[in-house]
Amino acid sequence: MVSRTRNPVNERQVVIALTKEGDALRFHAGCLGDTLLEASGQTPAALAKLYGEINVLRNAVCRHIGGWAVSETPAEAD
């Protein structure tokens, strides 16, 4: 359902992408977002705030390690 390929810009990174089959499954799981939101017990605003905080943390870590270079189009796994 997913492919894993090395990032050609930074071989230490692995790029994860959905295969065609995985993408089709994602389409059928569309209602899962509402279920997860309800299960979290959080409001959309609270989750949006958390998402922003996670992005700030991710960006700080990436700056510390020297960046995060991801290729535009990851190669398909064999």
PDB file of C-alpha atoms in Angstrom:
ATOM      1  CA  MET A   1       0.000   0.000   0.000  1.00  0.00           C
ATOM      2  CA  VAL A   2       3.031   2.290   0.426  1.00  0.00           C
ATOM      3  CA  SER A   3       6.337   2.697  -1.334  1.00  0.00           C
ATOM      4  CA  ARG A   4       9.596   3.559   0.375  1.00  0.00           C
ATOM      5  CA  THR A   5      12.435   5.175  -1.526  1.00  0.00           C
ATOM      6  CA  ARG A   6      15.642   6.910  -0.522  1.00  0.00           C
ATOM      7  CA  ASN A   7      15.647  10.657  -1.015  1.00  0.00           C
ATOM      8  CA  PRO A   8      18.177  11.274  -3.811  1.00  0.00           C
ATOM      9  CA  VAL A   9      19.037  14.652  -2.264  1.00  0.00           C
ATOM     10  CA  ASN A  10      19.739  13.163   1.182  1.00  0.00           C
ATOM     11  CA  GLU A  11      20.250   9.374   1.265  1.00  0.00           C
ATOM     12  CA  ARG A  12      19.634   9.329   5.038  1.00  0.00           C
ATOM     13  CA  GLN A  13      15.966  10.109   4.428  1.00  0.00           C
ATOM     14  CA  VAL A  14      13.301   7.691   3.242  1.00  0.00           C
ATOM     15  CA  VAL A  15      10.349   9.093   1.305  1.00  0.00           C
ATOM     16  CA  ILE A  16       7.071   7.290   1.981  1.00  0.00           C
ATOM     17  CA  ALA A  17       4.275   7.531  -0.611  1.00  0.00           C
ATOM     18  CA  LEU A  18       1.019   5.741  -1.291  1.00  0.00           C
ATOM     19  CA  THR A  19       0.876   3.263  -4.144  1.00  0.00           C
ATOM     20  CA  LYS A  20      -2.143   3.313  -6.484  1.00  0.00           C
ATOM     21  CA  GLU A  21      -3.725   0.624  -4.306  1.00  0.00           C
ATOM     22  CA  GLY A  22      -3.025   2.632  -1.149  1.00  0.00           C
ATOM     23  CA  ASP A  23      -4.505   5.752  -2.678  1.00  0.00           C
ATOM     24  CA  ALA A  24      -7.655   3.827  -3.632  1.00  0.00           C
ATOM     25  CA  LEU A  25      -7.968   2.569  -0.059  1.00  0.00           C
ATOM     26  CA  ARG A  26      -7.528   6.119   1.250  1.00  0.00           C
ATOM     27  CA  PHE A  27     -10.525   7.140  -0.889  1.00  0.00           C
ATOM     28  CA  HIS A  28     -12.674   4.481   0.786  1.00  0.00           C
ATOM     29  CA  ALA A  29     -11.522   5.553   4.270  1.00  0.00           C
ATOM     30  CA  GLY A  30     -12.701   9.157   3.792  1.00  0.00           C
ATOM     31  CA  CYS A  31     -15.052   9.079   6.785  1.00  0.00           C
ATOM     32  CA  LEU A  32     -12.204   8.060   9.098  1.00  0.00           C
ATOM     33  CA  GLY A  33     -11.318  11.728   9.708  1.00  0.00           C
ATOM     34  CA  ASP A  34     -14.668  12.414  11.362  1.00  0.00           C
ATOM     35  CA  THR A  35     -14.346   9.259  13.449  1.00  0.00           C
ATOM     36  CA  LEU A  36     -10.840  10.217  14.611  1.00  0.00           C
ATOM     37  CA  LEU A  37     -11.963  13.759  15.402  1.00  0.00           C
ATOM     38  CA  GLU A  38     -14.784  12.445  17.561  1.00  0.00           C
ATOM     39  CA  ALA A  39     -12.521   9.894  19.255  1.00  0.00           C
ATOM     40  CA  SER A  40      -9.924  12.563  20.056  1.00  0.00           C
ATOM     41  CA  GLY A  41     -12.388  14.520  22.167  1.00  0.00           C
ATOM     42  CA  GLN A  42     -10.859  17.692  20.715  1.00  0.00           C
ATOM     43  CA  THR A  43     -12.380  20.513  18.734  1.00  0.00           C
ATOM     44  CA  PRO A  44     -11.176  21.225  15.205  1.00  0.00           C
ATOM     45  CA  ALA A  45      -9.687  24.489  16.529  1.00  0.00           C
ATOM     46  CA  ALA A  46      -7.719  22.656  19.238  1.00  0.00           C
ATOM     47  CA  LEU A  47      -6.391  20.156  16.720  1.00  0.00           C
ATOM     48  CA  ALA A  48      -5.442  22.964  14.327  1.00  0.00           C
ATOM     49  CA  LYS A  49      -3.490  24.606  17.156  1.00  0.00           C
ATOM     50  CA  LEU A  50      -1.754  21.300  17.925  1.00  0.00           C
ATOM     51  CA  TYR A  51      -0.927  20.856  14.226  1.00  0.00           C
ATOM     52  CA  GLY A  52       0.693  24.310  14.221  1.00  0.00           C
ATOM     53  CA  GLU A  53       2.730  23.472  17.323  1.00  0.00           C
ATOM     54  CA  ILE A  54       3.913  20.218  15.755  1.00  0.00           C
ATOM     55  CA  ASN A  55       5.010  22.122  12.639  1.00  0.00           C
ATOM     56  CA  VAL A  56       6.973  24.577  14.791  1.00  0.00           C
ATOM     57  CA  LEU A  57       8.693  21.643  16.536  1.00  0.00           C
ATOM     58  CA  ARG A  58       9.430  19.895  13.221  1.00  0.00           C
ATOM     59  CA  ASN A  59      10.875  23.070  11.716  1.00  0.00           C
ATOM     60  CA  ALA A  60      13.091  23.656  14.756  1.00  0.00           C
ATOM     61  CA  VAL A  61      14.449  20.109  14.562  1.00  0.00           C
ATOM     62  CA  CYS A  62      15.040  20.426  10.816  1.00  0.00           C
ATOM     63  CA  ARG A  63      16.914  23.695  11.288  1.00  0.00           C
ATOM     64  CA  HIS A  64      19.058  22.033  13.955  1.00  0.00           C
ATOM     65  CA  ILE A  65      19.993  19.082  11.742  1.00  0.00           C
ATOM     66  CA  GLY A  66      20.663  21.241   8.700  1.00  0.00           C
ATOM     67  CA  GLY A  67      17.473  21.144   6.732  1.00  0.00           C
ATOM     68  CA  TRP A  68      14.931  18.850   5.261  1.00  0.00           C
ATOM     69  CA  ALA A  69      15.313  18.269   1.548  1.00  0.00           C
ATOM     70  CA  VAL A  70      12.654  16.080  -0.030  1.00  0.00           C
ATOM     71  CA  SER A  71      12.623  15.395  -3.738  1.00  0.00           C
ATOM     72  CA  GLU A  72       9.597  16.698  -5.628  1.00  0.00           C
ATOM     73  CA  THR A  73       8.596  13.308  -7.055  1.00  0.00           C
ATOM     74  CA  PRO A  74       9.722  10.245  -5.130  1.00  0.00           C
ATOM     75  CA  ALA A  75      10.578   7.234  -7.288  1.00  0.00           C
ATOM     76  CA  GLU A  76       8.256   4.251  -7.145  1.00  0.00           C
ATOM     77  CA  ALA A  77       9.524   1.293  -5.138  1.00  0.00           C
ATOM     78  CA  ASP A  78      10.139  -1.912  -7.047  1.00  0.00           C
TER      79      ASP A  78
END
